């Protein structure tokens, strides 16, 4: 109950949560694991696997034209059009077994479809993030996206398990098989469903006058000290993650001999931890700010690649530690890195700031992923070191872990308006714990000043 504007806002936020849940079904049908399965079925090497999984990040070069489109035509219109096209672009993959293409032709089609979908997704995501920055009030942004993340993760877990079962049951002995085209068709269907749900949400910021697409607009974030610190962190962090991230699924399938169902169960366990921790991180962001949470999670995530040195084809139990760390820390990191740019970027010209953040981080990730693939191709697939058998992807995990640790310290230099002043993990924990009671009641915490929107 309340004024009509409040009722409309509440309705849009509820639909946004449901839309996010169905978007996770799309990701389960066309995400990194399925793309890796396509790559293996079409016999792509490590370098092309790295390039293919990095395509969404290579596509960040269209961020500034995307920001211009968003400002010209409005957040809602651009998001609806681009997101829909990016998801139904997978239709040729559903028809691949009946197109009569050679193996090389199928490889080219896979890369072309993945590239086109990635470019359109970048345009849609720029508009959608700016749209959410206008739609979701800053005072409840952390709690809303914490709840949204928890529910969408549950849906994504169920969808990933279903996709894993389908790929294990219907995979072909050679070639594409039947499961992958069916998943591509399901992804296109989810694209239509999510577009209809996005259309049910309103945009509080109507389209403005068409601004000129000038280079100086792209340079504004680099002249802003607060934004520049976020940019430097994102470049360093995404490069550190990109060296290894595209190859965990490949390592699981080729070296650890995991089935798609086991991979889906591992993802489900990670998702379960994310569901439990996302609301906690959301409240922490509303109370402390995004920067302290980002710094704390970045330091912890630095250890995750090293955990993947422990399991082998017959010993997968060390991945239990990965479930706990990845589930809890990536949950907080994802919420913080989403909320921080919305807080740092000024309302006027926000799409250009978001474009700068995404472009810098995305291109760093893409370059690092391609470099990682090239490095893996140069290292022997198996070698002995210190009396232990190692594989080439282990080298990427070690490099990534060290680089993440170095990048994590850049998060301490980020200045977020209104955030709690914290420079160590201990300070983050201390500020999040309840204060001791005074005179029979706990002293209220100081509220954060509203910023960003």
Tab-separated table of C-alpha atoms in Angstrom:
chain	number	residue	atom	x	y	z
A	1	UNK	CA	0.000	0.000	0.000
A	2	UNK	CA	1.016	3.571	-0.592
A	3	UNK	CA	1.039	6.207	-3.315
A	4	UNK	CA	0.671	4.929	-6.906
A	5	UNK	CA	4.367	5.590	-7.606
A	6	UNK	CA	5.394	3.382	-4.662
A	7	UNK	CA	3.067	0.596	-5.773
A	8	UNK	CA	4.492	0.778	-9.281
A	9	UNK	CA	8.044	0.659	-7.922
A	10	UNK	CA	7.304	-2.368	-5.743
A	11	UNK	CA	5.685	-4.171	-8.677
A	12	UNK	CA	8.681	-3.474	-10.911
A	13	UNK	CA	11.130	-4.715	-8.272
A	14	UNK	CA	9.168	-7.947	-7.808
A	15	UNK	CA	9.084	-8.567	-11.560
A	16	UNK	CA	12.816	-7.820	-11.723
A	17	UNK	CA	13.493	-10.652	-9.281
A	18	UNK	CA	11.394	-13.124	-11.278
A	19	UNK	CA	13.010	-11.973	-14.528
A	20	UNK	CA	16.438	-12.524	-12.984
A	21	UNK	CA	15.465	-16.079	-12.067
A	22	UNK	CA	14.538	-16.904	-15.676
A	23	UNK	CA	17.691	-15.155	-16.882
A	24	UNK	CA	19.621	-17.710	-14.820
A	25	UNK	CA	17.901	-20.471	-16.791
A	26	UNK	CA	19.249	-18.837	-19.951
A	27	UNK	CA	22.742	-18.772	-18.417
A	28	UNK	CA	22.479	-22.466	-17.519
A	29	UNK	CA	21.610	-23.253	-21.145
A	30	UNK	CA	24.242	-20.998	-22.745
A	31	UNK	CA	26.809	-20.191	-20.058
A	32	UNK	CA	30.514	-21.025	-19.743
A	33	UNK	CA	30.017	-24.735	-18.984
A	34	UNK	CA	27.818	-25.270	-22.034
A	35	UNK	CA	30.154	-23.201	-24.222
A	36	UNK	CA	33.041	-25.385	-23.031
A	37	UNK	CA	31.004	-28.461	-23.966
A	38	UNK	CA	30.457	-26.964	-27.440
A	39	UNK	CA	34.203	-26.292	-27.692
A	40	UNK	CA	35.095	-29.870	-26.751
A	41	UNK	CA	32.491	-31.308	-29.148
A	42	UNK	CA	33.877	-29.174	-31.987
A	43	UNK	CA	37.507	-29.906	-31.033
A	44	UNK	CA	38.632	-26.363	-30.248
A	45	UNK	CA	42.130	-26.096	-28.747
A	46	UNK	CA	43.054	-24.275	-25.496
A	47	UNK	CA	43.787	-21.013	-27.297
A	48	UNK	CA	40.408	-20.897	-29.056
A	49	UNK	CA	38.664	-21.941	-25.837
A	50	UNK	CA	40.283	-18.969	-24.108
A	51	UNK	CA	39.303	-16.647	-26.954
A	52	UNK	CA	35.712	-17.929	-27.037
A	53	UNK	CA	35.114	-17.602	-23.298
A	54	UNK	CA	36.730	-14.152	-23.391
A	55	UNK	CA	34.437	-12.905	-26.168
A	56	UNK	CA	32.011	-11.226	-23.713
A	57	UNK	CA	34.976	-9.239	-22.450
A	58	UNK	CA	36.442	-8.477	-25.866
A	59	UNK	CA	32.997	-7.102	-26.683
A	60	UNK	CA	33.404	-4.378	-24.080
A	61	UNK	CA	34.854	-2.136	-26.790
A	62	UNK	CA	31.230	-1.244	-27.702
A	63	UNK	CA	30.511	0.124	-24.224
A	64	UNK	CA	30.770	3.791	-25.185
A	65	UNK	CA	28.500	3.493	-28.231
A	66	UNK	CA	26.175	1.533	-25.929
A	67	UNK	CA	26.205	4.378	-23.390
A	68	UNK	CA	25.380	6.843	-26.168
A	69	UNK	CA	22.460	4.663	-27.299
A	70	UNK	CA	21.235	4.417	-23.704
A	71	UNK	CA	21.242	8.191	-23.278
A	72	UNK	CA	19.596	8.746	-26.664
A	73	UNK	CA	16.795	6.187	-26.549
A	74	UNK	CA	16.387	5.476	-22.836
A	75	UNK	CA	17.487	2.682	-20.510
A	76	UNK	CA	14.374	0.558	-20.925
A	77	UNK	CA	14.098	0.605	-24.714
A	78	UNK	CA	17.773	-0.194	-25.328
A	79	UNK	CA	17.858	-2.911	-22.664
A	80	UNK	CA	14.750	-4.641	-24.016
A	81	UNK	CA	15.960	-4.649	-27.614
A	82	UNK	CA	19.592	-5.605	-27.049
A	83	UNK	CA	19.003	-8.246	-24.368
A	84	UNK	CA	16.338	-9.958	-26.459
A	85	UNK	CA	18.526	-10.041	-29.574
A	86	UNK	CA	21.561	-11.285	-27.617
A	87	UNK	CA	19.591	-14.296	-26.362
A	88	UNK	CA	17.743	-15.326	-29.507
A	89	UNK	CA	21.018	-14.996	-31.458
A	90	UNK	CA	21.755	-18.584	-30.337
A	91	UNK	CA	19.115	-19.984	-32.698
A	92	UNK	CA	21.691	-21.050	-35.365
A	93	UNK	CA	23.337	-23.272	-32.727
A	94	UNK	CA	20.052	-25.115	-32.237
A	95	UNK	CA	19.990	-25.835	-35.985
A	96	UNK	CA	23.685	-26.762	-36.335
A	97	UNK	CA	23.258	-30.580	-36.732
A	98	UNK	CA	20.984	-29.987	-39.744
A	99	UNK	CA	23.015	-27.266	-41.489
A	100	UNK	CA	25.463	-29.690	-43.108
A	101	UNK	CA	28.551	-27.653	-42.217
A	102	UNK	CA	32.081	-29.031	-42.062
A	103	UNK	CA	33.879	-29.173	-38.710
A	104	UNK	CA	35.712	-25.949	-39.528
A	105	UNK	CA	32.439	-24.316	-40.549
A	106	UNK	CA	30.838	-25.377	-37.273
A	107	UNK	CA	33.751	-23.915	-35.354
A	108	UNK	CA	33.420	-20.607	-37.204
A	109	UNK	CA	29.654	-20.556	-36.594
A	110	UNK	CA	30.169	-21.154	-32.863
A	111	UNK	CA	32.641	-18.281	-32.588
A	112	UNK	CA	30.455	-15.966	-34.712
A	113	UNK	CA	27.294	-16.634	-32.713
A	114	UNK	CA	29.131	-16.320	-29.399
A	115	UNK	CA	30.675	-13.035	-30.553
A	116	UNK	CA	27.391	-11.529	-31.795
A	117	UNK	CA	25.579	-12.547	-28.619
A	118	UNK	CA	28.371	-11.067	-26.508
A	119	UNK	CA	28.315	-7.690	-28.304
A	120	UNK	CA	24.534	-7.381	-28.002
A	121	UNK	CA	24.689	-8.440	-24.348
A	122	UNK	CA	27.176	-5.658	-23.612
A	123	UNK	CA	24.816	-3.062	-25.104
A	124	UNK	CA	21.890	-4.468	-23.146
A	125	UNK	CA	23.810	-4.736	-19.891
A	126	UNK	CA	24.976	-1.111	-20.021
A	127	UNK	CA	21.375	0.033	-20.393
A	128	UNK	CA	20.080	-2.411	-17.768
A	129	UNK	CA	22.606	-1.413	-15.086
A	130	UNK	CA	21.854	2.282	-15.663
A	131	UNK	CA	18.145	1.411	-15.540
A	132	UNK	CA	18.531	-0.366	-12.194
A	133	UNK	CA	20.558	2.571	-10.865
A	134	UNK	CA	17.506	4.762	-11.482
A	135	UNK	CA	14.894	2.222	-10.424
A	136	UNK	CA	16.288	0.793	-7.163
A	137	UNK	CA	16.576	3.337	-4.307
A	138	UNK	CA	20.162	3.630	-3.063
A	139	UNK	CA	19.147	3.133	0.578
A	140	UNK	CA	17.939	-0.449	-0.076
A	141	UNK	CA	20.133	-1.338	-3.059
A	142	UNK	CA	22.308	-3.816	-1.163
A	143	UNK	CA	19.379	-5.644	0.439
A	144	UNK	CA	17.385	-5.780	-2.798
A	145	UNK	CA	20.213	-7.208	-4.876
A	146	UNK	CA	21.187	-9.543	-2.021
A	147	UNK	CA	17.674	-11.009	-2.059
A	148	UNK	CA	17.603	-11.043	-5.870
A	149	UNK	CA	20.958	-12.829	-6.002
A	150	UNK	CA	19.819	-15.474	-3.520
A	151	UNK	CA	16.623	-16.296	-5.412
A	152	UNK	CA	18.194	-16.183	-8.870
A	153	UNK	CA	20.991	-18.445	-7.643
A	154	UNK	CA	18.432	-21.038	-6.508
A	155	UNK	CA	16.828	-21.016	-9.927
A	156	UNK	CA	20.213	-21.120	-11.644
A	157	UNK	CA	21.234	-24.122	-9.544
A	158	UNK	CA	18.163	-26.129	-10.523
A	159	UNK	CA	18.603	-25.173	-14.169
A	160	UNK	CA	22.309	-26.090	-14.145
A	161	UNK	CA	21.556	-29.522	-12.662
A	162	UNK	CA	18.924	-30.127	-15.323
A	163	UNK	CA	21.298	-29.024	-18.078
A	164	UNK	CA	24.052	-31.256	-16.681
A	165	UNK	CA	21.748	-34.296	-16.620
A	166	UNK	CA	20.616	-33.556	-20.161
A	167	UNK	CA	24.189	-33.276	-21.465
A	168	UNK	CA	25.248	-36.509	-19.751
A	169	UNK	CA	22.226	-38.448	-21.031
A	170	UNK	CA	22.125	-37.140	-24.601
A	171	UNK	CA	25.751	-36.388	-25.385
A	172	UNK	CA	27.015	-37.950	-28.588
A	173	UNK	CA	30.064	-40.166	-28.784
A	174	UNK	CA	31.455	-37.836	-31.441
A	175	UNK	CA	30.325	-34.419	-32.576
A	176	UNK	CA	27.659	-32.135	-31.196
A	177	UNK	CA	24.997	-34.670	-30.272
A	178	UNK	CA	21.421	-33.720	-29.355
A	179	UNK	CA	21.726	-32.113	-25.902
A	180	UNK	CA	23.603	-28.985	-26.952
A	181	UNK	CA	21.156	-27.963	-29.724
A	182	UNK	CA	18.241	-28.536	-27.316
A	183	UNK	CA	19.879	-26.274	-24.736
A	184	UNK	CA	20.438	-23.597	-27.400
A	185	UNK	CA	16.750	-23.762	-28.306
A	186	UNK	CA	15.779	-23.485	-24.625
A	187	UNK	CA	18.079	-20.461	-24.278
A	188	UNK	CA	16.241	-18.720	-27.135
A	189	UNK	CA	12.918	-19.450	-25.429
A	190	UNK	CA	14.182	-17.952	-22.185
A	191	UNK	CA	15.267	-14.888	-24.137
A	192	UNK	CA	11.661	-14.267	-25.169
A	193	UNK	CA	10.322	-14.895	-21.647
A	194	UNK	CA	12.801	-12.567	-19.962
A	195	UNK	CA	12.132	-9.816	-22.503
A	196	UNK	CA	8.406	-9.926	-21.725
A	197	UNK	CA	9.169	-9.690	-18.006
A	198	UNK	CA	11.541	-6.774	-18.492
A	199	UNK	CA	8.811	-5.024	-20.481
A	200	UNK	CA	6.594	-5.171	-17.370
A	201	UNK	CA	9.044	-2.948	-15.441
A	202	UNK	CA	8.912	0.842	-15.702
A	203	UNK	CA	11.765	3.300	-16.242
A	204	UNK	CA	11.667	6.355	-13.928
A	205	UNK	CA	14.128	8.208	-16.197
A	206	UNK	CA	12.678	8.954	-19.672
A	207	UNK	CA	14.926	9.300	-22.731
A	208	UNK	CA	16.779	12.586	-22.952
A	209	UNK	CA	18.113	14.581	-25.828
A	210	UNK	CA	20.717	12.877	-27.977
A	211	UNK	CA	24.207	13.819	-26.717
A	212	UNK	CA	27.196	13.987	-28.999
A	213	UNK	CA	29.446	10.925	-28.957
A	214	UNK	CA	32.716	12.642	-28.043
A	215	UNK	CA	36.040	11.297	-26.851
A	216	UNK	CA	36.063	13.663	-23.876
A	217	UNK	CA	32.961	11.923	-22.500
A	218	UNK	CA	34.910	8.661	-22.451
A	219	UNK	CA	37.777	10.347	-20.584
A	220	UNK	CA	35.646	11.858	-17.806
A	221	UNK	CA	35.980	8.836	-15.456
A	222	UNK	CA	39.794	8.968	-15.799
A	223	UNK	CA	39.755	12.609	-14.635
A	224	UNK	CA	37.632	11.765	-11.580
A	225	UNK	CA	39.917	10.543	-8.775
A	226	UNK	CA	37.279	8.307	-7.182
A	227	UNK	CA	36.307	6.717	-10.483
A	228	UNK	CA	39.957	6.333	-11.532
A	229	UNK	CA	40.723	4.263	-8.426
A	230	UNK	CA	37.831	1.929	-9.246
A	231	UNK	CA	39.046	1.667	-12.845
A	232	UNK	CA	42.572	0.734	-11.778
A	233	UNK	CA	41.234	-1.933	-9.438
A	234	UNK	CA	38.969	-3.407	-12.121
A	235	UNK	CA	41.767	-3.552	-14.681
A	236	UNK	CA	44.143	-5.316	-12.284
A	237	UNK	CA	41.489	-7.625	-10.844
A	238	UNK	CA	39.902	-8.688	-14.120
A	239	UNK	CA	43.301	-9.368	-15.643
A	240	UNK	CA	44.225	-11.533	-12.648
A	241	UNK	CA	40.952	-13.465	-12.859
A	242	UNK	CA	40.971	-13.734	-16.649
A	243	UNK	CA	44.248	-15.654	-16.731
A	244	UNK	CA	42.591	-18.706	-15.182
A	245	UNK	CA	38.795	-18.323	-15.120
A	246	UNK	CA	38.048	-19.642	-18.632
A	247	UNK	CA	39.924	-22.877	-17.907
A	248	UNK	CA	38.352	-24.224	-14.703
A	249	UNK	CA	35.576	-25.979	-16.636
A	250	UNK	CA	38.086	-27.327	-19.162
A	251	UNK	CA	40.298	-28.593	-16.307
A	252	UNK	CA	37.292	-30.255	-14.650
A	253	UNK	CA	36.280	-32.111	-17.797
A	254	UNK	CA	39.661	-33.057	-19.249
A	255	UNK	CA	41.976	-33.496	-16.248
A	256	UNK	CA	39.677	-34.222	-13.295
A	257	UNK	CA	37.371	-36.415	-15.441
A	258	UNK	CA	34.251	-34.869	-13.922
A	259	UNK	CA	30.909	-35.576	-15.563
A	260	UNK	CA	28.491	-32.763	-16.323
A	261	UNK	CA	26.316	-33.921	-13.425
A	262	UNK	CA	29.216	-33.731	-10.966
A	263	UNK	CA	30.091	-30.289	-12.287
A	264	UNK	CA	26.465	-29.255	-11.860
A	265	UNK	CA	26.438	-30.621	-8.285
A	266	UNK	CA	29.589	-28.662	-7.515
A	267	UNK	CA	27.962	-25.538	-8.954
A	268	UNK	CA	24.823	-26.286	-6.930
A	269	UNK	CA	26.831	-26.499	-3.714
A	270	UNK	CA	28.528	-23.185	-4.500
A	271	UNK	CA	25.129	-21.706	-5.260
A	272	UNK	CA	23.751	-22.965	-1.946
A	273	UNK	CA	26.459	-21.092	-0.065
A	274	UNK	CA	25.774	-17.995	-2.172
A	275	UNK	CA	22.077	-18.167	-1.296
A	276	UNK	CA	22.909	-18.213	2.421
A	277	UNK	CA	25.500	-15.439	2.283
A	278	UNK	CA	24.108	-13.013	-0.328
A	279	UNK	CA	21.542	-11.394	2.027
A	280	UNK	CA	24.250	-10.989	4.684
A	281	UNK	CA	26.568	-9.275	2.220
A	282	UNK	CA	23.687	-7.090	1.039
A	283	UNK	CA	23.061	-5.842	4.579
A	284	UNK	CA	26.798	-5.333	5.063
A	285	UNK	CA	26.938	-3.152	1.942
A	286	UNK	CA	23.989	-1.052	3.124
A	287	UNK	CA	25.627	-0.634	6.539
A	288	UNK	CA	29.331	-0.294	5.696
A	289	UNK	CA	29.436	0.492	1.996
A	290	UNK	CA	30.638	-1.548	-0.973
A	291	UNK	CA	34.363	-0.785	-0.657
A	292	UNK	CA	35.032	-2.626	2.639
A	293	UNK	CA	33.135	-5.680	1.390
A	294	UNK	CA	35.012	-5.578	-1.927
A	295	UNK	CA	38.394	-5.459	-0.180
A	296	UNK	CA	37.556	-8.306	2.207
A	297	UNK	CA	36.229	-10.599	-0.537
A	298	UNK	CA	39.071	-9.840	-2.950
A	299	UNK	CA	41.689	-10.925	-0.425
A	300	UNK	CA	39.874	-14.198	0.263
A	301	UNK	CA	39.258	-14.985	-3.406
A	302	UNK	CA	42.996	-14.783	-4.038
A	303	UNK	CA	43.417	-18.213	-2.430
A	304	UNK	CA	40.782	-20.003	-4.522
A	305	UNK	CA	42.920	-20.872	-7.608
A	306	UNK	CA	45.514	-22.508	-5.343
A	307	UNK	CA	42.834	-24.906	-4.067
A	308	UNK	CA	42.513	-26.297	-7.602
A	309	UNK	CA	46.076	-27.632	-7.385
A	310	UNK	CA	44.915	-30.227	-4.820
A	311	UNK	CA	42.199	-32.355	-6.506
A	312	UNK	CA	42.939	-35.096	-9.028
A	313	UNK	CA	40.822	-37.443	-11.124
A	314	UNK	CA	40.309	-39.783	-8.185
A	315	UNK	CA	40.412	-37.230	-5.352
A	316	UNK	CA	37.816	-34.494	-5.628
A	317	UNK	CA	37.149	-33.829	-1.919
A	318	UNK	CA	39.468	-30.744	-1.773
A	319	UNK	CA	36.848	-28.971	-3.877
A	320	UNK	CA	34.711	-28.796	-0.715
A	321	UNK	CA	36.943	-25.919	0.385
A	322	UNK	CA	36.364	-24.280	-2.982
A	323	UNK	CA	32.607	-24.572	-2.428
A	324	UNK	CA	32.794	-22.707	0.878
A	325	UNK	CA	35.196	-19.999	-0.237
A	326	UNK	CA	33.873	-19.432	-3.754
A	327	UNK	CA	30.238	-19.501	-2.674
A	328	UNK	CA	30.605	-17.015	0.152
A	329	UNK	CA	33.271	-14.664	-1.206
A	330	UNK	CA	32.181	-14.386	-4.839
A	331	UNK	CA	28.682	-13.644	-3.572
A	332	UNK	CA	29.888	-10.598	-1.662
A	333	UNK	CA	32.299	-9.558	-4.404
A	334	UNK	CA	29.592	-9.637	-7.062
A	335	UNK	CA	27.236	-7.462	-5.027
A	336	UNK	CA	29.988	-5.004	-4.083
A	337	UNK	CA	31.406	-4.581	-7.587
A	338	UNK	CA	27.865	-4.006	-8.865
A	339	UNK	CA	26.974	-1.430	-6.193
A	340	UNK	CA	30.287	0.454	-6.106
A	341	UNK	CA	30.186	1.966	-9.638
A	342	UNK	CA	26.592	3.098	-9.064
A	343	UNK	CA	27.747	4.943	-5.946
A	344	UNK	CA	30.941	6.420	-7.384
A	345	UNK	CA	29.455	7.481	-10.736
A	346	UNK	CA	27.476	10.750	-10.749
A	347	UNK	CA	23.852	10.523	-11.845
A	348	UNK	CA	24.493	12.795	-14.827
A	349	UNK	CA	26.496	10.876	-17.384
A	350	UNK	CA	26.275	7.621	-15.406
A	351	UNK	CA	26.086	5.402	-18.543
A	352	UNK	CA	29.480	6.747	-19.679
A	353	UNK	CA	31.006	6.006	-16.273
A	354	UNK	CA	29.543	2.493	-16.322
A	355	UNK	CA	30.875	2.079	-19.863
A	356	UNK	CA	34.364	3.083	-18.725
A	357	UNK	CA	34.310	0.620	-15.814
A	358	UNK	CA	33.059	-2.253	-17.963
A	359	UNK	CA	35.381	-1.485	-20.888
A	360	UNK	CA	38.524	-1.246	-18.774
A	361	UNK	CA	37.781	-4.403	-16.816
A	362	UNK	CA	36.427	-6.360	-19.768
A	363	UNK	CA	39.323	-5.689	-22.105
A	364	UNK	CA	41.792	-6.540	-19.318
A	365	UNK	CA	39.992	-9.852	-18.748
A	366	UNK	CA	39.880	-10.646	-22.464
A	367	UNK	CA	43.568	-9.922	-23.001
A	368	UNK	CA	44.508	-11.992	-19.943
A	369	UNK	CA	42.294	-14.912	-21.055
A	370	UNK	CA	43.895	-14.969	-24.503
A	371	UNK	CA	47.326	-14.742	-22.894
A	372	UNK	CA	46.424	-17.575	-20.538
A	373	UNK	CA	45.311	-19.745	-23.433
A	374	UNK	CA	48.537	-19.030	-25.308
A	375	UNK	CA	50.602	-19.824	-22.196
A	376	UNK	CA	48.734	-23.091	-21.632
A	377	UNK	CA	49.409	-24.083	-25.246
A	378	UNK	CA	53.155	-23.514	-24.771
A	379	UNK	CA	53.493	-25.456	-21.505
A	380	UNK	CA	53.609	-29.290	-21.728
A	381	UNK	CA	50.200	-30.744	-20.989
A	382	UNK	CA	51.754	-32.827	-18.182
A	383	UNK	CA	55.104	-32.454	-16.450
A	384	UNK	CA	56.876	-33.495	-13.247
A	385	UNK	CA	57.909	-30.911	-10.658
A	386	UNK	CA	59.013	-31.607	-7.093
A	387	UNK	CA	58.082	-35.254	-7.442
A	388	UNK	CA	54.473	-34.431	-8.350
A	389	UNK	CA	52.612	-34.617	-11.635
A	390	UNK	CA	51.293	-31.244	-12.840
A	391	UNK	CA	49.228	-30.173	-15.841
A	392	UNK	CA	49.626	-27.025	-17.910
A	393	UNK	CA	46.511	-25.369	-16.434
A	394	UNK	CA	48.044	-25.541	-12.932
A	395	UNK	CA	50.523	-22.907	-14.067
A	396	UNK	CA	47.653	-20.552	-14.894
A	397	UNK	CA	46.071	-21.131	-11.471
A	398	UNK	CA	49.274	-20.186	-9.640
A	399	UNK	CA	49.799	-17.068	-11.766
A	400	UNK	CA	46.183	-16.030	-11.208
A	401	UNK	CA	46.356	-16.493	-7.437
A	402	UNK	CA	49.440	-14.295	-7.084
A	403	UNK	CA	48.014	-11.646	-9.403
A	404	UNK	CA	44.681	-11.587	-7.517
A	405	UNK	CA	46.476	-10.997	-4.243
A	406	UNK	CA	48.304	-8.035	-5.715
A	407	UNK	CA	45.119	-6.603	-7.212
A	408	UNK	CA	43.192	-7.024	-3.955
A	409	UNK	CA	45.297	-4.386	-2.226
A	410	UNK	CA	44.134	-1.823	-4.789
A	411	UNK	CA	40.644	-2.156	-3.315
A	412	UNK	CA	41.933	-0.501	-0.123
A	413	UNK	CA	42.686	2.653	-2.139
A	414	UNK	CA	39.114	3.002	-3.445
A	415	UNK	CA	37.239	5.967	-1.956
A	416	UNK	CA	33.492	5.432	-1.715
A	417	UNK	CA	31.374	8.399	-0.548
A	418	UNK	CA	29.625	7.599	2.725
A	419	UNK	CA	31.340	4.233	3.231
A	420	UNK	CA	32.871	3.153	6.525
A	421	UNK	CA	36.592	3.870	6.712
A	422	UNK	CA	38.246	0.454	6.688
A	423	UNK	CA	41.656	-0.605	5.462
A	424	UNK	CA	41.939	-4.120	6.937
A	425	UNK	CA	39.731	-7.207	7.080
A	426	UNK	CA	39.693	-6.969	10.903
A	427	UNK	CA	38.148	-3.506	10.685
A	428	UNK	CA	35.468	-4.802	8.323
A	429	UNK	CA	34.530	-7.605	10.735
A	430	UNK	CA	34.639	-5.281	13.750
A	431	UNK	CA	32.310	-2.761	12.131
A	432	UNK	CA	29.838	-5.419	11.034
A	433	UNK	CA	29.536	-6.996	14.491
A	434	UNK	CA	26.876	-5.558	16.840
A	435	UNK	CA	28.124	-2.869	19.186
A	436	UNK	CA	28.027	-3.595	22.940
A	437	UNK	CA	24.866	-2.541	24.735
A	438	UNK	CA	24.852	0.795	26.580
A	439	UNK	CA	22.306	1.521	29.291
A	440	UNK	CA	20.255	-1.565	28.509
A	441	UNK	CA	20.075	-1.024	24.764
A	442	UNK	CA	22.495	-1.173	21.894
A	443	UNK	CA	23.660	2.162	20.559
A	444	UNK	CA	22.259	2.709	17.088
A	445	UNK	CA	24.713	2.702	14.222
A	446	UNK	CA	25.213	5.868	12.243
A	447	UNK	CA	23.295	5.697	8.980
A	448	UNK	CA	25.152	6.107	5.710
A	449	UNK	CA	24.538	9.255	3.771
A	450	UNK	CA	22.521	8.464	0.643
A	451	UNK	CA	24.724	8.662	-2.438
A	452	UNK	CA	24.706	7.776	-6.082
A	453	UNK	CA	21.088	8.265	-7.095
